PDB file of C-alpha atoms in Angstrom:
ATOM      1  CA  MET A   1      94.324  90.999 116.288  1.00  0.00           C
ATOM      2  CA  ILE A   2      91.828  88.224 115.567  1.00  0.00           C
ATOM      3  CA  ARG A   3      93.176  84.761 114.753  1.00  0.00           C
ATOM      4  CA  TYR A   4      91.090  82.309 112.744  1.00  0.00           C
ATOM      5  CA  LYS A   5      91.042  78.567 112.215  1.00  0.00           C
ATOM      6  CA  LYS A   6      89.102  78.451 108.928  1.00  0.00           C
ATOM      7  CA  LEU A   7      86.048  79.302 106.906  1.00  0.00           C
ATOM      8  CA  GLY A   8      83.643  77.079 108.798  1.00  0.00           C
ATOM      9  CA  TYR A   9      80.304  77.022 107.030  1.00  0.00           C
ATOM     10  CA  ILE A  10      78.075  78.738 104.511  1.00  0.00           C
ATOM     11  CA  ALA A  11      74.332  79.140 105.022  1.00  0.00           C
ATOM     12  CA  LEU A  12      72.598  79.298 101.646  1.00  0.00           C
ATOM     13  CA  ASN A  13      69.040  80.220 100.777  1.00  0.00           C
ATOM     14  CA  VAL A  14      67.476  77.865  98.211  1.00  0.00           C
ATOM     15  CA  THR A  15      64.006  77.608  96.711  1.00  0.00           C
ATOM     16  CA  ASP A  16      63.616  73.846  97.255  1.00  0.00           C
ATOM     17  CA  VAL A  17      65.570  72.420 100.193  1.00  0.00           C
ATOM     18  CA  GLU A  18      65.046  68.761  99.281  1.00  0.00           C
ATOM     19  CA  ARG A  19      66.072  69.255  95.643  1.00  0.00           C
ATOM     20  CA  SER A  20      69.177  71.225  96.605  1.00  0.00           C
ATOM     21  CA  ALA A  21      70.139  68.794  99.381  1.00  0.00           C
ATOM     22  CA  HIS A  22      70.020  65.896  96.927  1.00  0.00           C
ATOM     23  CA  PHE A  23      72.142  67.883  94.458  1.00  0.00           C
ATOM     24  CA  TYR A  24      74.816  68.793  97.010  1.00  0.00           C
ATOM     25  CA  ARG A  25      74.852  65.221  98.301  1.00  0.00           C
ATOM     26  CA  ASP A  26      74.729  63.316  95.015  1.00  0.00           C
ATOM     27  CA  MET A  27      76.464  65.701  92.585  1.00  0.00           C
ATOM     28  CA  VAL A  28      78.788  67.851  94.707  1.00  0.00           C
ATOM     29  CA  CYS A  29      79.559  64.765  96.856  1.00  0.00           C
ATOM     30  CA  LEU A  30      78.983  66.257 100.284  1.00  0.00           C
ATOM     31  CA  ASP A  31      77.798  64.154 103.215  1.00  0.00           C
ATOM     32  CA  GLN A  32      74.164  64.532 104.270  1.00  0.00           C
ATOM     33  CA  VAL A  33      73.870  65.053 108.032  1.00  0.00           C
ATOM     34  CA  GLY A  34      70.559  64.157 109.651  1.00  0.00           C
ATOM     35  CA  GLU A  35      67.194  64.294 107.955  1.00  0.00           C
ATOM     36  CA  ILE A  36      66.195  66.667 105.175  1.00  0.00           C
ATOM     37  CA  ASN A  37      63.061  68.646 105.944  1.00  0.00           C
ATOM     38  CA  GLU A  38      61.117  71.281 104.063  1.00  0.00           C
ATOM     39  CA  ASP A  39      62.865  74.246 105.665  1.00  0.00           C
ATOM     40  CA  VAL A  40      66.449  73.218 106.414  1.00  0.00           C
ATOM     41  CA  ALA A  41      69.145  70.656 105.648  1.00  0.00           C
ATOM     42  CA  PHE A  42      72.771  70.214 106.703  1.00  0.00           C
ATOM     43  CA  LEU A  43      75.683  68.759 104.738  1.00  0.00           C
ATOM     44  CA  SER A  44      79.331  68.304 105.623  1.00  0.00           C
ATOM     45  CA  SER A  45      82.644  68.190 103.773  1.00  0.00           C
ATOM     46  CA  SER A  46      84.776  67.326 106.826  1.00  0.00           C
ATOM     47  CA  SER A  47      84.555  65.882 110.330  1.00  0.00           C
ATOM     48  CA  ASP A  48      82.580  69.005 111.309  1.00  0.00           C
ATOM     49  CA  TYR A  49      78.882  68.438 111.962  1.00  0.00           C
ATOM     50  CA  HIS A  50      78.185  70.630 108.945  1.00  0.00           C
ATOM     51  CA  ASN A  51      79.875  73.006 106.508  1.00  0.00           C
ATOM     52  CA  LEU A  52      76.761  73.828 104.473  1.00  0.00           C
ATOM     53  CA  MET A  53      73.314  74.797 105.702  1.00  0.00           C
ATOM     54  CA  LEU A  54      70.409  75.010 103.249  1.00  0.00           C
ATOM     55  CA  ASN A  55      67.452  77.241 104.145  1.00  0.00           C
ATOM     56  CA  LYS A  56      64.155  77.610 102.280  1.00  0.00           C
ATOM     57  CA  SER A  57      63.642  81.002 100.621  1.00  0.00           C
ATOM     58  CA  ASP A  58      62.121  82.450  97.472  1.00  0.00           C
ATOM     59  CA  LYS A  59      65.389  84.334  96.838  1.00  0.00           C
ATOM     60  CA  PRO A  60      68.317  81.922  96.290  1.00  0.00           C
ATOM     61  CA  GLY A  61      71.675  83.117  97.519  1.00  0.00           C
ATOM     62  CA  LEU A  62      73.597  83.813 100.711  1.00  0.00           C
ATOM     63  CA  LYS A  63      72.118  83.862 104.205  1.00  0.00           C
ATOM     64  CA  ARG A  64      75.342  84.135 106.229  1.00  0.00           C
ATOM     65  CA  ILE A  65      79.014  83.171 106.413  1.00  0.00           C
ATOM     66  CA  GLY A  66      80.495  81.373 109.434  1.00  0.00           C
ATOM     67  CA  PHE A  67      84.164  81.505 110.444  1.00  0.00           C
ATOM     68  CA  GLU A  68      85.674  79.309 113.144  1.00  0.00           C
ATOM     69  CA  LEU A  69      88.137  81.163 115.353  1.00  0.00           C
ATOM     70  CA  GLU A  70      91.355  79.686 116.700  1.00  0.00           C
ATOM     71  CA  SER A  71      90.157  79.371 120.303  1.00  0.00           C
ATOM     72  CA  THR A  72      87.526  80.448 122.819  1.00  0.00           C
ATOM     73  CA  LYS A  73      89.867  83.229 123.918  1.00  0.00           C
ATOM     74  CA  GLU A  74      90.055  84.513 120.340  1.00  0.00           C
ATOM     75  CA  TRP A  75      86.259  84.365 120.160  1.00  0.00           C
ATOM     76  CA  GLU A  76      85.988  86.483 123.303  1.00  0.00           C
ATOM     77  CA  ASN A  77      88.579  88.956 122.010  1.00  0.00           C
ATOM     78  CA  ALA A  78      86.773  89.236 118.669  1.00  0.00           C
ATOM     79  CA  PHE A  79      83.455  89.943 120.381  1.00  0.00           C
ATOM     80  CA  GLU A  80      84.970  92.759 122.445  1.00  0.00           C
ATOM     81  CA  LEU A  81      86.817  94.206 119.444  1.00  0.00           C
ATOM     82  CA  LEU A  82      83.720  94.343 117.248  1.00  0.00           C
ATOM     83  CA  LYS A  83      81.695  95.805 120.106  1.00  0.00           C
ATOM     84  CA  LYS A  84      84.335  98.502 120.601  1.00  0.00           C
ATOM     85  CA  GLU A  85      84.390  99.252 116.852  1.00  0.00           C
ATOM     86  CA  GLY A  86      80.616  99.742 116.828  1.00  0.00           C
ATOM     87  CA  TYR A  87      79.538  96.645 114.894  1.00  0.00           C
ATOM     88  CA  ASP A  88      77.111  95.464 117.594  1.00  0.00           C
ATOM     89  CA  PRO A  89      77.860  91.722 117.795  1.00  0.00           C
ATOM     90  CA  VAL A  90      74.932  89.649 119.075  1.00  0.00           C
ATOM     91  CA  GLU A  91      75.356  86.235 120.682  1.00  0.00           C
ATOM     92  CA  VAL A  92      73.449  83.351 119.101  1.00  0.00           C
ATOM     93  CA  ASP A  93      70.873  81.909 121.494  1.00  0.00           C
ATOM     94  CA  LYS A  94      71.151  78.462 123.051  1.00  0.00           C
ATOM     95  CA  GLU A  95      68.373  76.894 120.957  1.00  0.00           C
ATOM     96  CA  GLU A  96      69.952  77.893 117.650  1.00  0.00           C
ATOM     97  CA  ARG A  97      73.429  76.894 118.789  1.00  0.00           C
ATOM     98  CA  ALA A  98      72.019  73.470 119.630  1.00  0.00           C
ATOM     99  CA  LEU A  99      70.632  73.202 116.086  1.00  0.00           C
ATOM    100  CA  LEU A 100      73.977  74.250 114.592  1.00  0.00           C
ATOM    101  CA  LYS A 101      75.974  72.049 117.017  1.00  0.00           C
ATOM    102  CA  ILE A 102      78.142  75.045 117.937  1.00  0.00           C
ATOM    103  CA  ASP A 103      79.494  75.909 121.407  1.00  0.00           C
ATOM    104  CA  LYS A 104      79.699  79.723 121.384  1.00  0.00           C
ATOM    105  CA  ALA A 105      78.756  82.044 118.527  1.00  0.00           C
ATOM    106  CA  PHE A 106      77.928  85.651 117.751  1.00  0.00           C
ATOM    107  CA  ARG A 107      76.785  87.470 114.625  1.00  0.00           C
ATOM    108  CA  PHE A 108      77.368  90.917 113.190  1.00  0.00           C
ATOM    109  CA  ARG A 109      76.986  92.704 109.870  1.00  0.00           C
ATOM    110  CA  ASP A 110      79.836  93.969 107.720  1.00  0.00           C
ATOM    111  CA  PRO A 111      79.685  97.448 106.084  1.00  0.00           C
ATOM    112  CA  ASN A 112      77.530  95.995 103.274  1.00  0.00           C
ATOM    113  CA  GLY A 113      75.009  94.411 105.629  1.00  0.00           C
ATOM    114  CA  VAL A 114      76.251  90.831 105.097  1.00  0.00           C
ATOM    115  CA  THR A 115      75.734  88.632 108.156  1.00  0.00           C
ATOM    116  CA  PHE A 116      78.850  86.944 109.544  1.00  0.00           C
ATOM    117  CA  GLU A 117      78.984  84.431 112.364  1.00  0.00           C
ATOM    118  CA  PHE A 118      82.107  83.857 114.452  1.00  0.00           C
ATOM    119  CA  TYR A 119      82.161  80.705 116.566  1.00  0.00           C
ATOM    120  CA  ASN A 120      84.715  78.918 118.731  1.00  0.00           C
ATOM    121  CA  LYS A 121      84.072  75.241 117.927  1.00  0.00           C
ATOM    122  CA  MET A 122      81.624  72.834 116.311  1.00  0.00           C
ATOM    123  CA  MET A 123      80.677  69.267 117.203  1.00  0.00           C
ATOM    124  CA  GLN A 124      82.898  66.686 115.497  1.00  0.00           C
ATOM    125  CA  ARG A 125      81.421  63.542 113.940  1.00  0.00           C
ATOM    126  CA  ALA A 126      82.771  60.123 114.884  1.00  0.00           C
ATOM    127  CA  LYS A 127      82.262  58.597 111.446  1.00  0.00           C
ATOM    128  CA  PRO A 128      84.970  59.693 108.981  1.00  0.00           C
ATOM    129  CA  TYR A 129      83.841  61.610 105.921  1.00  0.00           C
ATOM    130  CA  GLU A 130      84.569  59.477 102.845  1.00  0.00           C
ATOM    131  CA  PRO A 131      83.590  61.428  99.710  1.00  0.00           C
ATOM    132  CA  SER A 132      83.106  59.550  96.450  1.00  0.00           C
ATOM    133  CA  PRO A 133      83.452  59.618  93.492  1.00  0.00           C
ATOM    134  CA  VAL A 134      84.628  63.244  93.719  1.00  0.00           C
ATOM    135  CA  ARG A 135      86.990  63.504  96.685  1.00  0.00           C
ATOM    136  CA  VAL A 136      85.948  66.775  98.287  1.00  0.00           C
ATOM    137  CA  LEU A 137      88.379  67.795 101.042  1.00  0.00           C
ATOM    138  CA  LYS A 138      86.860  70.952 102.501  1.00  0.00           C
ATOM    139  CA  LEU A 139      84.818  74.096 102.088  1.00  0.00           C
ATOM    140  CA  ASP A 140      87.428  76.367 100.532  1.00  0.00           C
ATOM    141  CA  HIS A 141      86.264  79.940  99.946  1.00  0.00           C
ATOM    142  CA  VAL A 142      83.443  82.333  99.200  1.00  0.00           C
ATOM    143  CA  VAL A 143      83.484  85.375  96.908  1.00  0.00           C
ATOM    144  CA  LEU A 144      81.173  88.385  97.140  1.00  0.00           C
ATOM    145  CA  ARG A 145      80.532  91.300  94.822  1.00  0.00           C
ATOM    146  CA  VAL A 146      80.073  94.577  96.684  1.00  0.00           C
ATOM    147  CA  PRO A 147      79.285  98.165  95.647  1.00  0.00           C
ATOM    148  CA  ASN A 148      81.939  99.667  97.952  1.00  0.00           C
ATOM    149  CA  LEU A 149      85.112  97.620  97.458  1.00  0.00           C
ATOM    150  CA  GLN A 150      87.628  99.952  99.111  1.00  0.00           C
ATOM    151  CA  ASP A 151      85.682 100.266 102.374  1.00  0.00           C
ATOM    152  CA  THR A 152      85.016  96.532 102.447  1.00  0.00           C
ATOM    153  CA  VAL A 153      88.676  95.595 101.945  1.00  0.00           C
ATOM    154  CA  ARG A 154      89.699  98.095 104.609  1.00  0.00           C
ATOM    155  CA  PHE A 155      87.210  96.623 107.090  1.00  0.00           C
ATOM    156  CA  PHE A 156      88.321  93.038 106.559  1.00  0.00           C
ATOM    157  CA  ASN A 157      92.001  93.942 106.609  1.00  0.00           C
ATOM    158  CA  GLU A 158      92.163  96.498 109.414  1.00  0.00           C
ATOM    159  CA  VAL A 159      89.320  95.395 111.697  1.00  0.00           C
ATOM    160  CA  LEU A 160      88.979  91.637 111.106  1.00  0.00           C
ATOM    161  CA  ASN A 161      92.686  90.942 110.395  1.00  0.00           C
ATOM    162  CA  PHE A 162      92.190  89.263 107.023  1.00  0.00           C
ATOM    163  CA  LYS A 163      95.425  89.433 105.035  1.00  0.00           C
ATOM    164  CA  ILE A 164      95.553  90.488 101.391  1.00  0.00           C
ATOM    165  CA  SER A 165      97.192  87.856  99.177  1.00  0.00           C
ATOM    166  CA  ASP A 166      96.780  89.536  95.766  1.00  0.00           C
ATOM    167  CA  THR A 167      94.713  92.247  94.098  1.00  0.00           C
ATOM    168  CA  ARG A 168      93.518  92.781  90.528  1.00  0.00           C
ATOM    169  CA  HIS A 169      93.416  96.150  88.789  1.00  0.00           C
ATOM    170  CA  LYS A 170      91.868  97.895  85.793  1.00  0.00           C
ATOM    171  CA  PRO A 171      94.121  99.524  83.149  1.00  0.00           C
ATOM    172  CA  ASP A 172      93.888 102.850  85.028  1.00  0.00           C
ATOM    173  CA  GLY A 173      95.204 101.152  88.174  1.00  0.00           C
ATOM    174  CA  GLU A 174      91.917 101.026  90.072  1.00  0.00           C
ATOM    175  CA  MET A 175      91.606  97.909  92.234  1.00  0.00           C
ATOM    176  CA  TYR A 176      88.527  95.833  91.467  1.00  0.00           C
ATOM    177  CA  PHE A 177      89.251  92.518  93.213  1.00  0.00           C
ATOM    178  CA  ALA A 178      90.976  91.448  96.437  1.00  0.00           C
ATOM    179  CA  PHE A 179      91.952  87.903  97.427  1.00  0.00           C
ATOM    180  CA  MET A 180      92.056  87.624 101.234  1.00  0.00           C
ATOM    181  CA  ARG A 181      92.901  84.929 103.770  1.00  0.00           C
ATOM    182  CA  CYS A 182      91.633  84.649 107.350  1.00  0.00           C
ATOM    183  CA  PHE A 183      94.937  84.867 109.233  1.00  0.00           C
ATOM    184  CA  PRO A 184      96.777  82.641 110.059  1.00  0.00           C
ATOM    185  CA  ASN A 185      94.977  80.172 107.768  1.00  0.00           C
ATOM    186  CA  PRO A 186      97.601  79.586 105.051  1.00  0.00           C
ATOM    187  CA  PHE A 187      95.491  79.239 101.910  1.00  0.00           C
ATOM    188  CA  HIS A 188      95.676  82.004  99.297  1.00  0.00           C
ATOM    189  CA  HIS A 189      92.068  83.037  99.795  1.00  0.00           C
ATOM    190  CA  SER A 190      89.244  81.951 102.036  1.00  0.00           C
ATOM    191  CA  PHE A 191      87.410  85.135 101.080  1.00  0.00           C
ATOM    192  CA  GLY A 192      87.308  87.171  97.882  1.00  0.00           C
ATOM    193  CA  ILE A 193      85.787  90.583  97.205  1.00  0.00           C
ATOM    194  CA  SER A 194      84.979  92.026  93.794  1.00  0.00           C
ATOM    195  CA  GLN A 195      83.727  95.466  92.820  1.00  0.00           C
ATOM    196  CA  GLY A 196      80.152  95.255  91.553  1.00  0.00           C
ATOM    197  CA  ASP A 197      77.101  97.363  90.877  1.00  0.00           C
ATOM    198  CA  ASP A 198      75.158  95.595  93.612  1.00  0.00           C
ATOM    199  CA  LEU A 199      75.662  93.273  96.574  1.00  0.00           C
ATOM    200  CA  ARG A 200      75.760  89.650  95.428  1.00  0.00           C
ATOM    201  CA  MET A 201      77.303  86.284  96.242  1.00  0.00           C
ATOM    202  CA  PHE A 202      79.492  85.383  93.272  1.00  0.00           C
ATOM    203  CA  HIS A 203      80.362  81.796  94.202  1.00  0.00           C
ATOM    204  CA  ILE A 204      81.370  79.304  96.871  1.00  0.00           C
ATOM    205  CA  ALA A 205      84.169  76.774  96.347  1.00  0.00           C
ATOM    206  CA  TYR A 206      85.149  73.314  97.538  1.00  0.00           C
ATOM    207  CA  LYS A 207      88.670  71.939  97.505  1.00  0.00           C
ATOM    208  CA  VAL A 208      89.179  68.510  95.902  1.00  0.00           C
ATOM    209  CA  GLU A 209      92.037  66.015  96.211  1.00  0.00           C
ATOM    210  CA  ASP A 210      93.649  66.323  92.762  1.00  0.00           C
ATOM    211  CA  ILE A 211      93.072  67.077  89.100  1.00  0.00           C
ATOM    212  CA  ASN A 212      91.500  63.656  88.524  1.00  0.00           C
ATOM    213  CA  ASP A 213      88.598  64.716  90.734  1.00  0.00           C
ATOM    214  CA  ILE A 214      87.996  67.751  88.551  1.00  0.00           C
ATOM    215  CA  GLY A 215      88.030  65.537  85.457  1.00  0.00           C
ATOM    216  CA  ILE A 216      85.659  63.026  87.035  1.00  0.00           C
ATOM    217  CA  ALA A 217      83.369  65.811  88.223  1.00  0.00           C
ATOM    218  CA  ARG A 218      83.263  67.461  84.808  1.00  0.00           C
ATOM    219  CA  ASN A 219      82.131  64.301  83.062  1.00  0.00           C
ATOM    220  CA  ARG A 220      79.556  63.479  85.746  1.00  0.00           C
ATOM    221  CA  LEU A 221      78.084  66.974  85.597  1.00  0.00           C
ATOM    222  CA  ILE A 222      77.921  67.075  81.800  1.00  0.00           C
ATOM    223  CA  ASN A 223      76.427  63.592  81.578  1.00  0.00           C
ATOM    224  CA  LEU A 224      73.627  64.648  83.933  1.00  0.00           C
ATOM    225  CA  ASP A 225      73.021  67.991  82.182  1.00  0.00           C
ATOM    226  CA  VAL A 226      74.409  70.155  84.983  1.00  0.00           C
ATOM    227  CA  PRO A 227      75.775  73.386  83.446  1.00  0.00           C
ATOM    228  CA  VAL A 228      79.592  73.575  83.561  1.00  0.00           C
ATOM    229  CA  ILE A 229      80.132  77.294  83.001  1.00  0.00           C
ATOM    230  CA  PHE A 230      83.900  77.870  83.251  1.00  0.00           C
ATOM    231  CA  GLY A 231      86.909  75.605  83.082  1.00  0.00           C
ATOM    232  CA  PRO A 232      88.659  73.438  83.749  1.00  0.00           C
ATOM    233  CA  GLY A 233      91.363  76.087  83.865  1.00  0.00           C
ATOM    234  CA  ARG A 234      94.078  77.517  86.111  1.00  0.00           C
ATOM    235  CA  HIS A 235      93.957  80.811  88.005  1.00  0.00           C
ATOM    236  CA  LEU A 236      97.164  82.841  87.910  1.00  0.00           C
ATOM    237  CA  ALA A 237      96.619  84.431  91.338  1.00  0.00           C
ATOM    238  CA  SER A 238      96.307  81.309  93.494  1.00  0.00           C
ATOM    239  CA  GLY A 239      97.802  78.836  91.023  1.00  0.00           C
ATOM    240  CA  SER A 240      94.770  76.614  91.533  1.00  0.00           C
ATOM    241  CA  ILE A 241      93.045  74.485  88.927  1.00  0.00           C
ATOM    242  CA  PHE A 242      89.344  75.283  88.807  1.00  0.00           C
ATOM    243  CA  MET A 243      85.966  74.381  87.374  1.00  0.00           C
ATOM    244  CA  TYR A 244      82.714  76.302  87.863  1.00  0.00           C
ATOM    245  CA  PHE A 245      79.191  74.912  87.590  1.00  0.00           C
ATOM    246  CA  LEU A 246      75.624  75.776  88.604  1.00  0.00           C
ATOM    247  CA  ASP A 247      73.373  74.342  91.284  1.00  0.00           C
ATOM    248  CA  PRO A 248      69.599  73.856  90.712  1.00  0.00           C
ATOM    249  CA  ASP A 249      68.862  77.509  91.589  1.00  0.00           C
ATOM    250  CA  GLY A 250      71.621  78.823  89.325  1.00  0.00           C
ATOM    251  CA  LEU A 251      74.033  79.550  92.193  1.00  0.00           C
ATOM    252  CA  THR A 252      77.666  79.307  91.092  1.00  0.00           C
ATOM    253  CA  LEU A 253      79.877  76.616  92.637  1.00  0.00           C
ATOM    254  CA  GLU A 254      83.567  75.917  92.100  1.00  0.00           C
ATOM    255  CA  TYR A 255      85.823  72.932  92.532  1.00  0.00           C
ATOM    256  CA  THR A 256      89.383  74.051  93.243  1.00  0.00           C
ATOM    257  CA  GLN A 257      92.661  72.214  93.685  1.00  0.00           C
ATOM    258  CA  ASP A 258      96.336  73.021  94.434  1.00  0.00           C
ATOM    259  CA  MET A 259      95.971  76.529  95.890  1.00  0.00           C
ATOM    260  CA  GLU A 260      99.047  78.485  97.015  1.00  0.00           C
ATOM    261  CA  GLU A 261      99.782  78.462 100.759  1.00  0.00           C
ATOM    262  CA  PHE A 262     101.394  81.244 102.816  1.00  0.00           C
ATOM    263  CA  PRO A 263     103.625  80.911 105.889  1.00  0.00           C
ATOM    264  CA  GLU A 264     102.450  82.721 109.003  1.00  0.00           C
ATOM    265  CA  GLU A 265     105.712  84.653 109.242  1.00  0.00           C
ATOM    266  CA  ASN A 266     107.387  86.563 106.404  1.00  0.00           C
ATOM    267  CA  PRO A 267     104.829  85.836 103.649  1.00  0.00           C
ATOM    268  CA  ARG A 268     105.394  87.291 100.207  1.00  0.00           C
ATOM    269  CA  GLU A 269     103.894  90.697  99.487  1.00  0.00           C
ATOM    270  CA  PRO A 270     100.556  90.927  97.650  1.00  0.00           C
ATOM    271  CA  ARG A 271     100.894  91.304  93.891  1.00  0.00           C
ATOM    272  CA  MET A 272      99.088  93.825  91.683  1.00  0.00           C
ATOM    273  CA  LEU A 273      97.620  91.690  88.898  1.00  0.00           C
ATOM    274  CA  ASP A 274      96.022  92.917  85.686  1.00  0.00           C
ATOM    275  CA  HIS A 275      92.483  92.429  84.377  1.00  0.00           C
ATOM    276  CA  THR A 276      93.270  90.198  81.379  1.00  0.00           C
ATOM    277  CA  LEU A 277      91.695  86.833  80.605  1.00  0.00           C
ATOM    278  CA  ARG A 278      95.086  85.160  81.013  1.00  0.00           C
ATOM    279  CA  THR A 279      95.241  86.320  84.636  1.00  0.00           C
ATOM    280  CA  THR A 280      91.786  84.860  85.230  1.00  0.00           C
ATOM    281  CA  ASP A 281      92.676  81.649  83.405  1.00  0.00           C
ATOM    282  CA  LEU A 282      96.206  80.781  82.293  1.00  0.00           C
ATOM    283  CA  TRP A 283      94.618  78.380  79.794  1.00  0.00           C
ATOM    284  CA  GLU A 284      92.534  81.281  78.389  1.00  0.00           C
ATOM    285  CA  GLY A 285      89.157  79.582  78.445  1.00  0.00           C
ATOM    286  CA  ALA A 286      85.915  81.532  78.110  1.00  0.00           C
ATOM    287  CA  SER A 287      83.280  81.670  80.840  1.00  0.00           C
ATOM    288  CA  ASP A 288      79.526  81.346  80.447  1.00  0.00           C
ATOM    289  CA  PRO A 289      77.626  84.634  81.075  1.00  0.00           C
ATOM    290  CA  ARG A 290      75.568  82.861  83.764  1.00  0.00           C
ATOM    291  CA  ILE A 291      78.580  82.765  86.104  1.00  0.00           C
ATOM    292  CA  GLY A 292      77.839  84.636  89.318  1.00  0.00           C
ATOM    293  CA  LYS A 293      74.497  85.987  88.112  1.00  0.00           C
ATOM    294  CA  VAL A 294      72.327  84.402  90.819  1.00  0.00           C
ATOM    295  CA  GLY A 295      73.260  85.081  94.433  1.00  0.00           C
ATOM    296  CA  HIS A 296      70.906  87.333  96.383  1.00  0.00           C
ATOM    297  CA  VAL A 297      72.376  88.332  99.754  1.00  0.00           C
ATOM    298  CA  GLU A 298      69.969  88.388 102.694  1.00  0.00           C
ATOM    299  CA  VAL A 299      70.420  91.651 104.596  1.00  0.00           C
TER     300      VAL A 299
END
């Protein structure tokens, strides 16, 4: 049984690293770490050396997802488990770990071919992260669309020990969305999976301090002609207030606040939720059709 600390970092592919780095620094309010170069940039939303890596590519979207495990022992156990299950984990070499400021790490592919990285710890920065004017607290979650939802949910639940918080269902009862948390991390979802026609990153999300940050962010984005494509609103499943917007490549980002938390022992059972707009947004706002449209997954 694998135990996790958190969703650690997302590696994105972007068409213009400098442009995207400036956007995530100046508009999303992340902290630039080190110099920006043509091929790569790092940004942080915590004391971690980084929580976002930007890589140059002609196909904007997801490169990989990194999860920090609870300890080095858990990292070792996870490596052996995935090796036993036939997922061929490969350790990250010393040179790349030095670039990422990570102690131990390995990578593997899920049943859809998505690259995941499990690591034991990352270098911590001495200077406190002080986000402003939008008070970003942490990298919160990532959501993927996959062509084989049932197999994907089974893999994350039964092999990787992600817990199901809630599911959403079509009128005929078929599940089309699963909210999952990397146990024993308490937050309602650090990972979401939706049924889709193809493999795609739907969005990544950052947690903010309170609703004032969402209001401040909305006005800043609109005033600078950044597309706000859904919200502000409130999700029924997690109870969180949300707002979605687009980055320069059209990738979907979310600010989220006030998400439900689960105890490690005796959590409530997952709920079967319907497919209505009110379940998506208790305030019943409409979303822009551009939401989740751009998000190529590197496989």
